[in-house]
mmCIF file of C-alpha atoms in Angstrom:
data_model
loop_
_atom_site.group_PDB
_atom_site.id
_atom_site.type_symbol
_atom_site.label_atom_id
_atom_site.label_comp_id
_atom_site.label_asym_id
_atom_site.label_seq_id
_atom_site.Cartn_x
_atom_site.Cartn_y
_atom_site.Cartn_z
ATOM 1 C CA TYR A 1 -13.522 14.830 -35.987
ATOM 2 C CA LEU A 2 -16.498 16.142 -37.867
ATOM 3 C CA LEU A 3 -19.851 16.958 -36.333
ATOM 4 C CA PRO A 4 -22.502 14.803 -38.006
ATOM 5 C CA ILE A 5 -25.230 16.472 -39.996
ATOM 6 C CA SER A 6 -27.013 13.145 -40.426
ATOM 7 C CA ASP A 7 -26.463 9.513 -39.686
ATOM 8 C CA ALA A 8 -25.448 6.652 -41.955
ATOM 9 C CA ASN A 9 -23.138 3.819 -41.053
ATOM 10 C CA TYR A 10 -20.474 1.504 -42.370
ATOM 11 C CA TYR A 11 -21.195 -2.208 -42.574
ATOM 12 C CA PHE A 12 -19.101 -5.328 -42.875
ATOM 13 C CA ASN A 13 -19.279 -7.115 -46.207
ATOM 14 C CA PRO A 14 -20.426 -9.793 -46.513
ATOM 15 C CA ALA A 15 -22.827 -9.767 -43.589
ATOM 16 C CA PRO A 16 -24.767 -12.785 -42.239
ATOM 17 C CA THR A 17 -28.079 -13.069 -44.045
ATOM 18 C CA ASN A 18 -29.961 -13.804 -40.816
ATOM 19 C CA GLN A 19 -28.414 -11.033 -38.760
ATOM 20 C CA TYR A 20 -30.269 -7.763 -38.684
ATOM 21 C CA PRO A 21 -27.549 -5.262 -39.455
ATOM 22 C CA GLY A 22 -26.007 -5.702 -42.822
ATOM 23 C CA PRO A 23 -26.905 -6.207 -46.469
ATOM 24 C CA THR A 24 -25.284 -9.108 -48.300
ATOM 25 C CA SER A 25 -24.505 -7.319 -51.535
ATOM 26 C CA GLY A 26 -23.712 -3.916 -52.923
ATOM 27 C CA SER A 27 -20.959 -2.103 -54.781
ATOM 28 C CA THR A 28 -19.672 -0.200 -51.761
ATOM 29 C CA PRO A 29 -19.575 -0.798 -48.009
ATOM 30 C CA TRP A 30 -20.455 2.826 -47.288
ATOM 31 C CA ASN A 31 -24.063 3.844 -46.874
ATOM 32 C CA ARG A 32 -23.996 7.110 -48.742
ATOM 33 C CA CYS A 33 -26.105 9.919 -47.378
ATOM 34 C CA ARG A 34 -26.835 11.592 -50.692
ATOM 35 C CA GLY A 35 -26.568 11.092 -54.416
ATOM 36 C CA SER A 36 -28.242 8.927 -57.037
ATOM 37 C CA ASP A 37 -26.561 5.755 -55.730
ATOM 38 C CA ALA A 38 -27.315 6.394 -52.045
ATOM 39 C CA VAL A 39 -28.078 3.208 -50.115
ATOM 40 C CA GLY A 40 -29.207 2.429 -46.608
ATOM 41 C CA THR A 41 -31.111 4.810 -44.399
ATOM 42 C CA THR A 42 -30.183 8.351 -43.552
ATOM 43 C CA ILE A 43 -31.349 9.312 -40.086
ATOM 44 C CA ASP A 44 -31.530 13.036 -39.471
ATOM 45 C CA LEU A 45 -31.183 13.726 -35.791
ATOM 46 C CA THR A 46 -33.849 16.419 -35.669
ATOM 47 C CA ASP A 47 -36.520 17.364 -38.202
ATOM 48 C CA GLY A 48 -34.989 16.163 -41.451
ATOM 49 C CA SER A 49 -32.511 18.962 -42.128
ATOM 50 C CA GLU A 50 -29.588 19.095 -39.707
ATOM 51 C CA GLY A 51 -28.733 16.950 -36.729
ATOM 52 C CA ASP A 52 -28.772 18.503 -33.294
ATOM 53 C CA THR A 53 -25.098 17.653 -32.909
ATOM 54 C CA TYR A 54 -24.204 19.459 -36.129
ATOM 55 C CA ASP A 55 -22.698 22.929 -35.981
ATOM 56 C CA PRO A 56 -21.465 24.593 -39.192
ATOM 57 C CA ASN A 57 -18.863 26.423 -37.101
ATOM 58 C CA GLY A 58 -17.155 23.146 -36.216
ATOM 59 C CA TYR A 59 -15.486 22.429 -32.893
ATOM 60 C CA PHE A 60 -13.958 25.003 -30.546
ATOM 61 C CA TYR A 61 -10.999 24.336 -28.268
ATOM 62 C CA ALA A 62 -9.933 26.853 -25.628
ATOM 63 C CA VAL A 63 -6.321 27.804 -24.963
ATOM 64 C CA GLU A 64 -6.404 29.550 -21.606
ATOM 65 C CA VAL A 65 -3.437 31.789 -20.809
ATOM 66 C CA PRO A 66 -3.479 32.455 -17.030
ATOM 67 C CA VAL A 67 -1.025 35.387 -16.947
ATOM 68 C CA ASP A 68 0.591 37.700 -19.498
ATOM 69 C CA LEU A 69 3.264 35.709 -21.354
ATOM 70 C CA SER A 70 5.928 36.658 -23.864
ATOM 71 C CA SER A 71 4.686 33.981 -26.264
ATOM 72 C CA VAL A 72 2.370 30.986 -26.588
ATOM 73 C CA THR A 73 2.761 28.360 -29.315
ATOM 74 C CA ILE A 74 -0.236 26.214 -30.296
ATOM 75 C CA GLN A 75 0.613 22.898 -31.937
ATOM 76 C CA GLY A 76 -1.286 19.960 -33.370
ATOM 77 C CA TYR A 77 -0.379 16.322 -33.968
ATOM 78 C CA ASP A 78 -1.426 14.611 -37.209
ATOM 79 C CA LEU A 79 -3.436 17.703 -38.045
ATOM 80 C CA SER A 80 -5.124 16.366 -41.152
ATOM 81 C CA HIS A 81 -5.452 12.610 -40.991
ATOM 82 C CA CYS A 82 -3.881 10.791 -43.936
ATOM 83 C CA TYR A 83 -4.885 7.306 -44.971
ATOM 84 C CA ASP A 84 -1.570 5.589 -45.629
ATOM 85 C CA ASP A 85 -2.064 1.830 -45.584
ATOM 86 C CA ASN A 86 1.564 1.086 -46.441
ATOM 87 C CA ASN A 87 2.868 3.457 -43.760
ATOM 88 C CA ASP A 88 5.391 4.826 -46.232
ATOM 89 C CA GLY A 89 4.571 8.499 -45.640
ATOM 90 C CA SER A 90 3.385 8.958 -49.194
ATOM 91 C CA PRO A 91 -0.265 8.636 -50.184
ATOM 92 C CA SER A 92 -1.100 7.121 -53.539
ATOM 93 C CA THR A 93 -4.003 6.431 -55.865
ATOM 94 C CA ASN A 94 -3.776 2.638 -55.829
ATOM 95 C CA GLY A 95 -6.236 1.993 -53.042
ATOM 96 C CA GLU A 96 -4.543 3.890 -50.254
ATOM 97 C CA ASP A 97 -6.272 6.954 -48.893
ATOM 98 C CA SER A 98 -9.631 5.521 -49.914
ATOM 99 C CA GLY A 99 -11.339 7.953 -47.581
ATOM 100 C CA GLY A 100 -11.048 10.605 -50.263
ATOM 101 C CA SER A 101 -9.807 14.164 -50.064
ATOM 102 C CA PHE A 102 -11.086 16.918 -47.809
ATOM 103 C CA GLN A 103 -9.653 19.964 -46.088
ATOM 104 C CA THR A 104 -9.374 20.624 -42.369
ATOM 105 C CA ARG A 105 -9.210 24.264 -41.297
ATOM 106 C CA TYR A 106 -7.731 25.567 -38.033
ATOM 107 C CA ARG A 107 -8.580 29.142 -37.144
ATOM 108 C CA VAL A 108 -6.999 30.778 -34.093
ATOM 109 C CA ARG A 109 -9.094 33.474 -32.416
ATOM 110 C CA GLY A 110 -7.919 35.928 -29.775
ATOM 111 C CA PRO A 111 -9.670 36.777 -26.497
ATOM 112 C CA ASP A 112 -12.429 39.361 -26.206
ATOM 113 C CA THR A 113 -14.860 40.583 -23.561
ATOM 114 C CA ASN A 114 -17.342 37.743 -24.157
ATOM 115 C CA PRO A 115 -15.566 34.385 -23.683
ATOM 116 C CA TYR A 116 -18.854 32.476 -24.068
ATOM 117 C CA LEU A 117 -19.336 33.439 -27.746
ATOM 118 C CA PRO A 118 -16.095 32.423 -29.513
ATOM 119 C CA THR A 119 -17.494 32.926 -33.031
ATOM 120 C CA ASP A 120 -17.115 36.710 -32.667
ATOM 121 C CA ASN A 121 -13.576 36.628 -31.281
ATOM 122 C CA PRO A 122 -10.930 38.363 -33.420
ATOM 123 C CA LEU A 123 -9.310 36.110 -36.017
ATOM 124 C CA ILE A 124 -5.525 35.793 -35.597
ATOM 125 C CA SER A 125 -4.624 33.186 -38.218
ATOM 126 C CA THR A 126 -5.950 30.413 -40.478
ATOM 127 C CA LEU A 127 -4.248 27.124 -41.389
ATOM 128 C CA THR A 128 -5.937 24.885 -44.000
ATOM 129 C CA LEU A 129 -4.608 21.375 -44.687
ATOM 130 C CA THR A 130 -5.678 18.735 -47.220
ATOM 131 C CA SER A 131 -6.077 15.182 -45.991
ATOM 132 C CA ARG A 132 -4.870 13.623 -49.211
ATOM 133 C CA THR A 133 -2.292 15.072 -51.575
ATOM 134 C CA ASP A 134 -0.833 12.556 -54.000
ATOM 135 C CA THR A 135 1.963 14.697 -55.401
ATOM 136 C CA SER A 136 3.177 17.241 -52.859
ATOM 137 C CA GLY A 137 3.882 14.836 -50.008
ATOM 138 C CA SER A 138 1.828 16.782 -47.463
ATOM 139 C CA CYS A 139 1.322 13.549 -45.550
ATOM 140 C CA ALA A 140 5.031 12.854 -45.213
ATOM 141 C CA ASN A 141 6.508 12.015 -41.814
ATOM 142 C CA SER A 142 9.274 14.584 -42.150
ATOM 143 C CA GLY A 143 10.016 17.925 -43.746
ATOM 144 C CA SER A 144 6.979 20.135 -44.140
ATOM 145 C CA GLY A 145 4.517 17.240 -43.804
ATOM 146 C CA TYR A 146 2.062 16.993 -40.953
ATOM 147 C CA ARG A 147 1.551 13.239 -40.621
ATOM 148 C CA ASN A 148 2.586 11.597 -37.319
ATOM 149 C CA ARG A 149 4.309 14.717 -36.023
ATOM 150 C CA TRP A 150 3.648 17.929 -34.118
ATOM 151 C CA MET A 151 3.144 20.973 -36.303
ATOM 152 C CA THR A 152 2.831 24.602 -35.200
ATOM 153 C CA ILE A 153 -0.568 26.132 -35.881
ATOM 154 C CA GLN A 154 0.282 29.576 -34.545
ATOM 155 C CA THR A 155 2.757 31.337 -32.242
ATOM 156 C CA ILE A 156 1.193 34.295 -30.424
ATOM 157 C CA SER A 157 3.732 36.873 -29.277
ATOM 158 C CA PRO A 158 3.157 38.590 -26.959
ATOM 159 C CA ALA A 159 0.296 36.607 -25.426
ATOM 160 C CA PRO A 160 -1.783 38.648 -22.957
ATOM 161 C CA ALA A 161 -3.773 36.674 -20.381
ATOM 162 C CA GLY A 162 -7.156 35.481 -21.624
ATOM 163 C CA ILE A 163 -8.978 32.664 -23.402
ATOM 164 C CA TYR A 164 -7.919 32.063 -27.001
ATOM 165 C CA PHE A 165 -9.799 29.643 -29.245
ATOM 166 C CA VAL A 166 -8.835 27.113 -31.922
ATOM 167 C CA GLN A 167 -11.795 26.684 -34.277
ATOM 168 C CA VAL A 168 -11.672 23.431 -36.249
ATOM 169 C CA ASP A 169 -13.936 22.650 -39.185
ATOM 170 C CA THR A 170 -13.786 20.930 -42.569
ATOM 171 C CA LEU A 171 -14.482 22.220 -46.048
ATOM 172 C CA ASP A 172 -16.717 20.415 -48.530
ATOM 173 C CA ASP A 173 -15.074 18.461 -51.301
ATOM 174 C CA LEU A 174 -17.414 19.468 -54.119
ATOM 175 C CA ALA A 175 -16.102 16.793 -56.456
ATOM 176 C CA ASN A 176 -17.435 14.103 -54.135
ATOM 177 C CA THR A 177 -20.679 15.794 -53.089
ATOM 178 C CA ALA A 178 -22.676 14.714 -56.147
ATOM 179 C CA SER A 179 -21.963 11.031 -55.524
ATOM 180 C CA GLY A 180 -23.021 11.228 -51.920
ATOM 181 C CA TYR A 181 -19.618 11.760 -50.300
ATOM 182 C CA ASN A 182 -20.136 15.244 -48.940
ATOM 183 C CA THR A 183 -17.061 15.287 -46.725
ATOM 184 C CA GLN A 184 -18.396 17.892 -44.347
ATOM 185 C CA ARG A 185 -20.871 15.188 -43.449
ATOM 186 C CA ASP A 186 -19.059 11.954 -44.249
ATOM 187 C CA GLY A 187 -15.343 12.615 -43.714
ATOM 188 C CA SER A 188 -13.378 11.768 -40.588
ATOM 189 C CA ASN A 189 -10.289 13.177 -38.991
ATOM 190 C CA GLN A 190 -8.235 12.814 -35.825
ATOM 191 C CA PHE A 191 -5.690 15.094 -34.217
ATOM 192 C CA SER A 192 -4.300 16.264 -30.880
ATOM 193 C CA LEU A 193 -3.697 19.795 -29.605
ATOM 194 C CA ARG A 194 -1.234 21.250 -27.116
ATOM 195 C CA ALA A 195 0.095 24.679 -26.179
ATOM 196 C CA ARG A 196 3.355 25.832 -24.617
ATOM 197 C CA THR A 197 5.166 28.912 -23.462
ATOM 198 C CA GLY A 198 8.871 29.242 -24.179
ATOM 199 C CA SER A 199 11.012 27.430 -26.715
ATOM 200 C CA SER A 200 10.266 23.812 -25.775
ATOM 201 C CA PHE A 201 7.265 21.809 -24.652
ATOM 202 C CA SER A 202 7.207 20.688 -21.020
ATOM 203 C CA PRO A 203 4.070 18.976 -19.671
ATOM 204 C CA CYS A 204 2.215 20.816 -16.930
ATOM 205 C CA SER A 205 -1.299 20.765 -15.516
ATOM 206 C CA THR A 206 -3.771 23.388 -14.360
ATOM 207 C CA ASP A 207 -5.156 20.804 -11.917
ATOM 208 C CA GLN A 208 -3.272 20.779 -8.625
ATOM 209 C CA TYR A 209 -4.554 17.228 -7.936
ATOM 210 C CA ASP A 210 -3.219 15.754 -11.181
ATOM 211 C CA THR A 211 -0.720 13.353 -9.638
ATOM 212 C CA ALA A 212 0.510 12.191 -13.051
ATOM 213 C CA ILE A 213 2.329 15.548 -13.278
ATOM 214 C CA PRO A 214 5.165 16.497 -10.875
ATOM 215 C CA ALA A 215 4.135 18.943 -8.143
ATOM 216 C CA ALA A 216 6.479 21.608 -9.524
ATOM 217 C CA SER A 217 4.534 21.582 -12.799
ATOM 218 C CA ARG A 218 1.058 22.210 -11.372
ATOM 219 C CA PRO A 219 -0.549 24.774 -9.029
ATOM 220 C CA PRO A 220 0.274 26.347 -6.708
ATOM 221 C CA ALA A 221 3.953 25.999 -7.680
ATOM 222 C CA LYS A 222 3.221 26.452 -11.400
ATOM 223 C CA THR A 223 1.424 29.694 -12.228
ATOM 224 C CA ASP A 224 1.967 30.005 -15.988
ATOM 225 C CA CYS A 225 0.643 26.645 -17.225
ATOM 226 C CA VAL A 226 -1.413 27.132 -20.400
ATOM 227 C CA GLY A 227 -4.619 25.077 -20.300
ATOM 228 C CA VAL A 228 -6.158 23.390 -23.352
ATOM 229 C CA TYR A 229 -9.719 22.077 -23.283
ATOM 230 C CA ALA A 230 -12.765 21.617 -25.501
ATOM 231 C CA ILE A 231 -15.865 23.805 -25.639
ATOM 232 C CA GLU A 232 -19.337 22.204 -25.767
ATOM 233 C CA TRP A 233 -18.456 19.140 -27.904
ATOM 234 C CA MET A 234 -15.258 17.137 -28.089
ATOM 235 C CA GLY A 235 -14.302 14.459 -30.585
ATOM 236 C CA VAL A 236 -12.594 11.592 -28.776
ATOM 237 C CA TYR A 237 -10.277 8.925 -30.127
ATOM 238 C CA ALA A 238 -10.189 6.611 -27.116
ATOM 239 C CA ASN A 239 -7.199 4.370 -27.795
ATOM 240 C CA LEU A 240 -7.841 1.944 -24.962
ATOM 241 C CA GLY A 241 -5.703 -0.713 -23.350
ATOM 242 C CA GLY A 242 -5.847 -2.628 -20.084
ATOM 243 C CA THR A 243 -8.856 -4.018 -18.267
ATOM 244 C CA TYR A 244 -10.478 -0.819 -16.939
ATOM 245 C CA PRO A 245 -8.962 2.230 -18.684
ATOM 246 C CA SER A 246 -10.365 5.671 -17.872
ATOM 247 C CA PHE A 247 -10.304 9.090 -19.524
ATOM 248 C CA PHE A 248 -10.749 12.577 -18.109
ATOM 249 C CA LEU A 249 -14.160 13.921 -19.032
ATOM 250 C CA ALA A 250 -15.047 17.320 -17.528
ATOM 251 C CA ASP A 251 -14.095 19.905 -14.911
ATOM 252 C CA ILE A 252 -17.054 20.445 -12.540
ATOM 253 C CA GLY A 253 -16.426 23.194 -9.981
ATOM 254 C CA PRO A 254 -18.208 24.183 -6.727
ATOM 255 C CA GLU A 255 -20.417 26.647 -8.623
ATOM 256 C CA HIS A 256 -22.337 23.604 -9.909
ATOM 257 C CA SER A 257 -23.280 22.291 -6.449
ATOM 258 C CA ASN A 258 -26.737 20.739 -6.087
ATOM 259 C CA LYS A 259 -27.355 20.741 -9.851
ATOM 260 C CA THR A 260 -27.737 18.017 -12.470
ATOM 261 C CA MET A 261 -24.906 17.072 -14.826
ATOM 262 C CA LEU A 262 -25.889 15.897 -18.311
ATOM 263 C CA VAL A 263 -23.308 13.799 -20.176
ATOM 264 C CA ARG A 264 -24.071 13.204 -23.865
ATOM 265 C CA LEU A 265 -22.125 10.447 -25.620
ATOM 266 C CA TRP A 266 -22.535 9.970 -29.362
ATOM 267 C CA ASP A 267 -21.824 6.435 -30.625
ATOM 268 C CA PRO A 268 -20.022 5.432 -27.395
ATOM 269 C CA GLY A 269 -18.107 2.399 -26.251
ATOM 270 C CA GLU A 270 -17.625 0.410 -29.440
ATOM 271 C CA GLY A 271 -15.447 -2.605 -28.720
ATOM 272 C CA ALA A 272 -15.879 -2.262 -24.956
ATOM 273 C CA GLN A 273 -18.238 -4.160 -22.676
ATOM 274 C CA ALA A 274 -19.452 -1.412 -20.333
ATOM 275 C CA ILE A 275 -18.890 2.170 -19.176
ATOM 276 C CA GLU A 276 -19.048 4.023 -15.851
ATOM 277 C CA LEU A 277 -18.804 7.580 -14.620
ATOM 278 C CA LEU A 278 -16.158 8.299 -11.973
ATOM 279 C CA ASP A 279 -16.430 11.291 -9.652
ATOM 280 C CA PRO A 280 -13.366 13.413 -8.758
ATOM 281 C CA ASN A 281 -12.529 10.983 -5.924
ATOM 282 C CA GLY A 282 -12.413 8.132 -8.433
ATOM 283 C CA HIS A 283 -15.655 6.549 -7.206
ATOM 284 C CA SER A 284 -18.149 4.977 -9.606
ATOM 285 C CA VAL A 285 -21.460 6.817 -9.212
ATOM 286 C CA ASP A 286 -25.173 6.318 -9.809
ATOM 287 C CA PHE A 287 -26.745 7.790 -12.920
ATOM 288 C CA GLU A 288 -29.872 7.722 -15.027
ATOM 289 C CA TRP A 289 -29.485 6.907 -18.710
ATOM 290 C CA SER A 290 -31.632 7.352 -21.787
ATOM 291 C CA VAL A 291 -31.251 6.896 -25.539
ATOM 292 C CA VAL A 292 -32.391 9.670 -27.862
ATOM 293 C CA ASN A 293 -34.794 8.381 -30.493
ATOM 294 C CA GLY A 294 -33.259 10.539 -33.191
ATOM 295 C CA SER A 295 -35.395 9.623 -36.196
ATOM 296 C CA GLY A 296 -38.666 8.957 -34.395
ATOM 297 C CA SER A 297 -38.665 5.449 -35.846
ATOM 298 C CA ASP A 298 -35.580 3.934 -34.217
ATOM 299 C CA VAL A 299 -35.710 0.396 -32.864
ATOM 300 C CA ALA A 300 -35.113 0.175 -29.115
ATOM 301 C CA PRO A 301 -31.704 -1.309 -28.238
ATOM 302 C CA THR A 302 -31.310 -4.198 -25.817
ATOM 303 C CA GLY A 303 -32.288 -2.858 -22.411
ATOM 304 C CA GLY A 304 -34.786 -0.369 -23.760
ATOM 305 C CA TRP A 305 -34.777 3.399 -24.062
ATOM 306 C CA SER A 306 -33.922 4.356 -20.468
ATOM 307 C CA GLY A 307 -32.876 3.055 -17.062
ATOM 308 C CA THR A 308 -30.696 3.630 -14.028
ATOM 309 C CA VAL A 309 -27.280 2.448 -12.907
ATOM 310 C CA ASP A 310 -27.247 2.086 -9.119
ATOM 311 C CA GLN A 311 -24.128 1.194 -7.180
ATOM 312 C CA ALA A 312 -24.201 -1.604 -4.637
ATOM 313 C CA GLY A 313 -24.407 -0.643 -0.969
ATOM 314 C CA SER A 314 -25.144 2.735 0.539
ATOM 315 C CA GLY A 315 -22.523 4.820 -1.225
ATOM 316 C CA ALA A 316 -20.441 5.246 -4.342
ATOM 317 C CA CYS A 317 -18.488 2.181 -5.375
ATOM 318 C CA THR A 318 -14.759 2.535 -4.713
ATOM 319 C CA SER A 319 -13.483 -0.573 -6.496
ATOM 320 C CA ALA A 320 -13.202 -1.617 -10.109
ATOM 321 C CA PRO A 321 -15.919 -3.756 -11.702
ATOM 322 C CA PRO A 322 -17.501 -6.210 -11.139
ATOM 323 C CA GLY A 323 -17.953 -4.700 -7.682
ATOM 324 C CA CYS A 324 -19.407 -1.595 -9.301
ATOM 325 C CA VAL A 325 -22.528 -1.520 -11.424
ATOM 326 C CA GLU A 326 -21.906 -0.461 -15.018
ATOM 327 C CA LEU A 327 -23.920 0.369 -18.117
ATOM 328 C CA ASP A 328 -23.637 -2.394 -20.684
ATOM 329 C CA VAL A 329 -22.663 -1.076 -24.124
ATOM 330 C CA LEU A 330 -22.203 -4.371 -25.967
ATOM 331 C CA GLY A 331 -25.440 -6.298 -25.529
ATOM 332 C CA ASN A 332 -26.020 -9.868 -26.648
ATOM 333 C CA ASP A 333 -24.902 -11.905 -29.629
ATOM 334 C CA PRO A 334 -27.583 -14.576 -30.222
ATOM 335 C CA LEU A 335 -25.978 -15.856 -33.421
ATOM 336 C CA ASN A 336 -22.490 -16.092 -31.879
ATOM 337 C CA THR A 337 -20.994 -14.262 -34.840
ATOM 338 C CA GLY A 338 -18.421 -12.375 -32.786
ATOM 339 C CA ARG A 339 -19.878 -9.108 -34.004
ATOM 340 C CA GLY A 340 -22.496 -8.592 -31.365
ATOM 341 C CA TRP A 341 -26.095 -7.774 -32.197
ATOM 342 C CA ASN A 342 -28.674 -5.289 -31.065
ATOM 343 C CA PRO A 343 -31.669 -3.730 -32.720
ATOM 344 C CA GLN A 344 -30.087 -0.781 -34.496
ATOM 345 C CA PRO A 345 -31.559 2.622 -35.409
ATOM 346 C CA GLY A 346 -31.938 1.499 -39.014
ATOM 347 C CA PRO A 347 -30.683 -1.154 -41.453
ATOM 348 C CA PHE A 348 -27.059 -1.709 -42.455
ATOM 349 C CA ARG A 349 -25.569 -1.209 -38.992
ATOM 350 C CA GLY A 350 -22.397 -3.215 -38.555
ATOM 351 C CA SER A 351 -21.167 -2.301 -35.091
ATOM 352 C CA ARG A 352 -20.789 -4.501 -32.039
ATOM 353 C CA SER A 353 -22.010 -1.699 -29.778
ATOM 354 C CA LYS A 354 -25.715 -1.430 -29.074
ATOM 355 C CA PHE A 355 -25.322 2.362 -28.971
ATOM 356 C CA SER A 356 -23.810 2.517 -32.443
ATOM 357 C CA ASP A 357 -25.088 5.673 -34.160
ATOM 358 C CA ARG A 358 -27.094 6.550 -31.072
ATOM 359 C CA LEU A 359 -26.996 9.513 -28.719
ATOM 360 C CA LEU A 360 -26.728 8.281 -25.132
ATOM 361 C CA GLU A 361 -27.533 10.690 -22.289
ATOM 362 C CA LEU A 362 -26.388 10.158 -18.690
ATOM 363 C CA ARG A 363 -27.705 12.285 -15.797
ATOM 364 C CA VAL A 364 -25.977 12.651 -12.440
ATOM 365 C CA ASP A 365 -27.234 14.527 -9.388
ATOM 366 C CA LEU A 366 -24.277 16.552 -8.095
ATOM 367 C CA PRO A 367 -23.607 16.930 -4.323
ATOM 368 C CA GLU A 368 -25.104 19.805 -2.378
ATOM 369 C CA ASN A 369 -21.555 20.992 -1.631
ATOM 370 C CA ILE A 370 -19.022 19.897 -4.242
ATOM 371 C CA ALA A 371 -16.051 21.413 -2.404
ATOM 372 C CA THR A 372 -16.823 19.415 0.720
ATOM 373 C CA ALA A 373 -17.695 16.210 -1.111
ATOM 374 C CA TYR A 374 -14.561 16.107 -3.239
ATOM 375 C CA GLY A 375 -12.040 18.084 -1.187
ATOM 376 C CA GLY A 376 -11.220 20.537 -3.954
ATOM 377 C CA LYS A 377 -10.961 17.960 -6.747
ATOM 378 C CA THR A 378 -13.069 18.763 -9.808
ATOM 379 C CA TRP A 379 -12.290 16.368 -12.698
ATOM 380 C CA TRP A 380 -14.748 13.632 -13.678
ATOM 381 C CA ARG A 381 -13.791 10.630 -15.808
ATOM 382 C CA VAL A 382 -15.304 7.925 -18.009
ATOM 383 C CA ARG A 383 -14.158 4.380 -17.268
ATOM 384 C CA TYR A 384 -14.426 1.534 -19.781
ATOM 385 C CA THR A 385 -14.557 -2.195 -19.084
ATOM 386 C CA LEU A 386 -12.682 -4.141 -21.736
ATOM 387 C CA GLY A 387 -12.771 -7.524 -19.997
ATOM 388 C CA SER A 388 -9.133 -8.445 -20.584
ATOM 389 C CA THR A 389 -5.722 -6.801 -20.422
ATOM 390 C CA SER A 390 -5.038 -8.172 -23.913
ATOM 391 C CA VAL A 391 -7.931 -6.209 -25.423
ATOM 392 C CA ASN A 392 -7.134 -2.920 -27.123
ATOM 393 C CA ILE A 393 -9.795 -0.890 -28.897
ATOM 394 C CA THR A 394 -9.918 2.460 -30.641
ATOM 395 C CA ASP A 395 -13.291 4.005 -29.950
ATOM 396 C CA ARG A 396 -14.185 7.114 -31.948
ATOM 397 C CA THR A 397 -16.944 9.041 -30.247
ATOM 398 C CA THR A 398 -18.123 12.527 -29.331
ATOM 399 C CA TRP A 399 -18.652 13.825 -25.780
ATOM 400 C CA SER A 400 -20.571 16.763 -24.393
ATOM 401 C CA VAL A 401 -21.149 17.783 -20.762
ATOM 402 C CA THR A 402 -23.454 20.483 -19.434
ATOM 403 C CA VAL A 403 -24.666 21.366 -15.953
ATOM 404 C CA SER A 404 -28.181 22.814 -15.951
ATOM 405 C CA GLY A 405 -27.571 23.914 -19.537
ATOM 406 C CA ASP A 406 -24.161 25.535 -18.963
ATOM 407 C CA PRO A 407 -21.178 24.041 -20.876
ATOM 408 C CA VAL A 408 -18.098 22.987 -18.899
ATOM 409 C CA ARG A 409 -14.459 22.262 -19.670
ATOM 410 C CA LEU A 410 -13.859 18.978 -21.506
ATOM 411 C CA VAL A 411 -10.576 17.092 -21.656
ATOM 412 C CA GLY A 412 -10.040 13.694 -23.210
#
């Protein structure tokens, strides 16, 4: 994923003439941010230059090596997303790969004495991949291609204990910049990361309460499990199925007792009906919510700019909705178009979600004693309500979690 420098959205074409998001004509369905043929409204998230979610350094992912190891291999899946409509493993120029070409760069940085400033960590290696290559077959499913397969980013040997970082960013495609498609701002990507020690990958967990992993593959039995997690911001491709699917969000330890957790969700929940926050015991919890008015002239979504989600009864809800109180992310659809409708930040919004292109902030008061409240468990989750087991959505969003300003570990 790319961190947005500004905000412009994609719309469906044609759009209903009496429905607020959506123009009814135009040569392209993309609201270009820049260029002579730019259309729509660009909403800068701060003062007109760069959005407050934009970081020119890209995303950072930590690879935490708990003990000295002979080697650690860092791998990625689908490292530079290829648009291949025919699923033939070979991009073309006949309409496939219409997202254009841009490069994704993976830089591996070694540990140093300041793990909270990864930009100054020593550079170990750089891998740069192009999302669209019409002749070399870089998107192929086999051979040297990186599409739909795991590919090694770097093997570190030996691998002393410490926190290594994978820095992910994208490089501008200058050929497209003039027409408004500056890919550092407009491109999109999706990938997965994992790390292993030894010659083969075997799932393990650094969380001793992760019951999805056998006990022998998590603490205290497993002492050499390499942890992978995001730093500050994490791009999420929530491929959801079932009625109430949930995803791990953040690791909140006892050092954060009696503080306030801030969860920031950019463009969350599209295709879903509602979202909740689950504590480490799996209970739905109370929270305050607010929507950031990024441009200063945004239109308030259904429900307004802020509110609270309070669980029924005297304590945290322990069941699945509708017994628990959730935050609605869909809103109403007065025209019954099937697309949903909410006042959007600006024109040409085509999403069903009322938080489309919005920054949603959730605040949770943490217990006075986290260790006592959760019995040693530390992982929080986000739970979606889809409404039906037959529903399956693919929500692309960005998550950030801080506690009193301090970043925490993110896994999704």
